[in-house]
Amino acid sequence: FPTRRSSDLLGIATTLRAGNTIAISSASGSPNDIVTVDVSLDNSDAVSALQLDIPFDKNVSYVANSCKLTDRKDDHVISAGIKNDTLRIYVYSLSMTAFKGTSGKLLSFQLKLAKNPETLTMNTSKLLLTNTSGTPLTALSVSGTLTIRCPKALYSTSLIDFGKVPIHAKYDKTLSVSNIGNEDLVISNLVFSNAIFGSQANLPLTI
């Protein structure tokens, strides 16, 4: 019969062994909405503590005191705050107890969305995990996306100058409007500061 070396068996065991993965969920909403982002941990090791840094864009803000642990905690404590446009999350156990289970949601936090349409990538700039002995563990991270859904009008000009116009003469100028947002822009009415101005646009108009 063919023989298999112990080193071959060790190589097989190593490739089959799962790792530790932190995954950030995706979320979306409209301007000024507050959305919840989940952070999951799939772990093959007994993870006792973690540090997670997530850089932030100016179009979102962290909701203070919104970072909460799930029932995978034991006697764990969580701390979160913003520093240098980065959300830093610490989770630790004074008794160095491992999180419960080996997969699923570990914590969540909330963000308030600003007014500009955008799709942002939420990734980790720093990720540290330690086991019940305080030894650092290797880990992978999976990014999530954050989408702010709204229209945004872009005008061809902010000022229309008719110049010198003779009395009773009629002059036309064109104003172009485009939508650079990610939701429909609906123009339902046009308001003019003076009754001498008007428009021939067919409204409502969806862009």
Coordinates of C-alpha atoms in Angstrom, one line a residue:
F1 CA 0.0 0.0 0.0
P2 CA 1.2 3.6 -0.6
T3 CA 2.5 5.4 2.4
R4 CA 1.7 9.0 3.4
R5 CA 4.3 11.1 5.2
S6 CA 3.3 12.9 8.4
S7 CA 4.3 16.2 6.8
D8 CA 1.7 15.6 4.1
L9 CA -0.9 15.0 6.7
L10 CA 0.1 18.2 8.5
G11 CA -0.2 20.1 5.3
I12 CA -3.7 18.8 4.7
A13 CA -4.8 19.7 8.3
T14 CA -3.5 23.2 7.8
T15 CA -5.4 23.9 4.6
L16 CA -8.7 22.6 6.1
R17 CA -8.4 24.7 9.2
A18 CA -10.7 27.7 9.2
G19 CA -9.6 31.2 10.2
N20 CA -11.0 34.2 12.0
T21 CA -13.0 36.7 9.9
I22 CA -14.6 40.0 10.9
A23 CA -17.4 41.1 8.4
I24 CA -19.0 44.5 8.3
S25 CA -22.6 44.5 7.0
S26 CA -24.0 46.9 4.3
A27 CA -26.6 49.5 4.9
S28 CA -28.5 52.2 3.1
G29 CA -30.9 55.1 3.7
S30 CA -32.0 58.6 2.9
P31 CA -30.4 61.9 4.1
N32 CA -30.7 62.3 7.9
D33 CA -31.6 58.7 8.4
I34 CA -30.0 56.7 11.2
V35 CA -28.9 53.2 10.0
T36 CA -27.6 50.2 11.8
V37 CA -24.4 48.5 10.8
D38 CA -23.6 45.0 12.1
V39 CA -20.2 43.4 12.7
S40 CA -20.0 39.6 12.6
L41 CA -17.2 37.3 13.8
D42 CA -16.6 33.8 12.4
N43 CA -13.9 32.3 14.5
S44 CA -12.0 29.0 14.7
D45 CA -10.0 30.3 17.7
A46 CA -11.3 31.2 21.2
V47 CA -11.4 35.0 20.7
S48 CA -11.4 37.0 23.9
A49 CA -10.8 40.6 22.7
L50 CA -10.7 42.8 19.6
Q51 CA -9.8 46.2 18.4
L52 CA -11.5 47.4 15.2
D53 CA -10.8 50.7 13.4
I54 CA -13.2 51.9 10.6
P55 CA -12.3 55.2 8.8
F56 CA -15.3 57.5 8.3
D57 CA -16.4 59.8 5.4
K58 CA -17.6 63.3 6.1
N59 CA -21.1 62.3 4.8
V60 CA -21.7 60.1 7.8
S61 CA -21.4 60.5 11.6
Y62 CA -21.3 58.1 14.4
V63 CA -24.3 58.1 16.8
A64 CA -22.8 58.4 20.3
N65 CA -23.3 55.4 22.6
S66 CA -24.9 53.3 19.9
C67 CA -22.3 50.6 19.8
K68 CA -23.7 47.5 21.5
L69 CA -22.7 43.8 21.9
T70 CA -24.9 40.9 21.1
D71 CA -25.6 37.9 23.3
R72 CA -22.3 36.4 22.2
K73 CA -20.7 38.4 25.0
D74 CA -19.9 37.0 28.4
D75 CA -18.5 39.5 30.8
H76 CA -17.2 41.6 27.9
V77 CA -17.0 45.4 27.9
I78 CA -17.3 47.5 24.7
S79 CA -15.9 51.0 24.1
A80 CA -16.3 53.1 21.0
G81 CA -15.5 56.6 19.9
I82 CA -14.3 58.8 17.0
K83 CA -10.7 59.9 16.7
N84 CA -9.1 61.4 13.5
D85 CA -12.2 60.6 11.4
T86 CA -12.0 56.9 12.5
L87 CA -14.4 54.9 14.6
R88 CA -12.3 52.9 17.1
I89 CA -14.1 50.0 18.8
Y90 CA -12.6 48.0 21.7
V91 CA -14.1 44.8 23.1
Y92 CA -12.4 43.0 26.0
S93 CA -13.0 40.7 29.0
L94 CA -11.2 41.4 32.3
S95 CA -11.3 37.6 32.9
M96 CA -10.1 37.0 29.3
T97 CA -13.2 34.9 28.6
A98 CA -13.9 33.9 25.0
F99 CA -16.9 35.1 23.0
K100 CA -19.8 32.6 22.9
G101 CA -20.2 30.6 19.7
T102 CA -18.1 30.5 16.6
S103 CA -20.2 32.5 14.1
G104 CA -22.7 35.3 13.9
K105 CA -23.3 38.9 14.8
L106 CA -21.0 40.2 17.5
L107 CA -21.9 43.9 17.8
S108 CA -23.7 46.7 16.0
F109 CA -23.4 50.5 15.8
Q110 CA -25.5 53.3 14.3
L111 CA -24.6 56.0 11.8
K112 CA -26.4 59.2 10.8
L113 CA -26.4 60.0 7.0
A114 CA -25.7 63.4 5.5
K115 CA -27.3 64.9 2.5
N116 CA -25.1 64.0 -0.5
P117 CA -25.8 60.8 -2.5
E118 CA -22.9 58.5 -2.3
T119 CA -21.9 54.8 -1.9
L120 CA -19.1 54.4 0.6
T121 CA -16.9 51.4 1.4
M122 CA -16.7 50.5 5.1
N123 CA -13.4 48.7 5.7
T124 CA -11.0 48.2 8.5
S125 CA -7.8 50.2 8.8
K126 CA -6.8 48.2 11.8
L127 CA -7.9 44.9 13.1
L128 CA -6.5 43.1 16.2
L129 CA -7.8 39.9 17.8
T130 CA -6.4 38.1 20.9
N131 CA -7.2 34.7 22.4
T132 CA -7.9 33.8 26.0
S133 CA -4.2 33.9 26.7
G134 CA -3.8 37.3 25.3
T135 CA -1.9 36.0 22.2
P136 CA -2.6 37.9 19.0
L137 CA -4.5 36.0 16.3
T138 CA -4.5 36.3 12.6
A139 CA -7.8 37.6 11.1
L140 CA -9.3 38.6 7.8
S141 CA -11.8 41.4 7.3
V142 CA -14.8 41.7 4.9
S143 CA -15.9 45.2 3.9
G144 CA -19.4 46.5 3.7
T145 CA -21.0 49.3 1.8
L146 CA -23.0 52.3 2.9
T147 CA -25.3 54.0 0.4
I148 CA -26.9 57.4 0.9
R149 CA -30.0 57.4 -1.4
C150 CA -31.2 60.8 -2.8
P151 CA -31.4 62.9 -5.9
K152 CA -29.0 65.8 -6.5
A153 CA -29.6 68.5 -9.1
L154 CA -26.7 69.9 -11.2
Y155 CA -27.5 73.1 -13.1
S156 CA -25.7 74.3 -16.2
T157 CA -25.4 77.7 -14.7
S158 CA -26.3 79.4 -11.4
L159 CA -27.0 82.8 -13.2
I160 CA -29.0 83.6 -16.3
D161 CA -28.1 87.0 -17.7
F162 CA -30.5 88.4 -20.3
G163 CA -28.4 91.5 -20.9
K164 CA -30.1 94.6 -22.2
V165 CA -33.6 93.7 -23.4
P166 CA -35.8 96.2 -25.4
I167 CA -39.3 96.9 -23.9
H168 CA -41.9 94.4 -25.0
A169 CA -39.3 92.1 -26.6
K170 CA -39.2 88.4 -25.8
Y171 CA -35.9 86.6 -25.1
D172 CA -35.3 82.9 -24.4
K173 CA -32.5 81.4 -22.4
T174 CA -31.9 77.7 -21.7
L175 CA -31.2 76.2 -18.3
S176 CA -30.2 72.6 -18.2
V177 CA -30.7 70.4 -15.2
S178 CA -29.2 67.0 -14.7
N179 CA -29.5 64.5 -11.8
I180 CA -26.2 63.3 -10.4
G181 CA -27.8 61.5 -7.5
N182 CA -28.9 57.8 -7.2
E183 CA -32.7 58.4 -6.9
D184 CA -35.2 60.1 -9.2
L185 CA -35.2 63.9 -9.2
V186 CA -38.8 65.2 -9.6
I187 CA -39.3 68.8 -10.6
S188 CA -42.9 69.6 -9.9
N189 CA -42.9 73.4 -10.0
L190 CA -40.9 76.4 -10.9
V191 CA -41.0 79.6 -8.8
F192 CA -39.8 83.0 -10.2
S193 CA -38.9 86.0 -8.3
N194 CA -40.6 88.3 -10.8
A195 CA -43.8 87.8 -12.9
I196 CA -42.0 88.9 -16.1
F197 CA -40.2 85.5 -16.1
G198 CA -41.7 82.2 -17.2
S199 CA -41.0 78.8 -18.5
Q200 CA -42.4 76.5 -21.2
A201 CA -41.3 73.3 -19.4
N202 CA -43.8 70.5 -19.1
L203 CA -44.1 69.7 -15.4
P204 CA -43.9 67.6 -13.4
L205 CA -40.6 66.3 -14.8
T206 CA -38.7 63.3 -13.6
I207 CA -35.0 63.1 -14.3

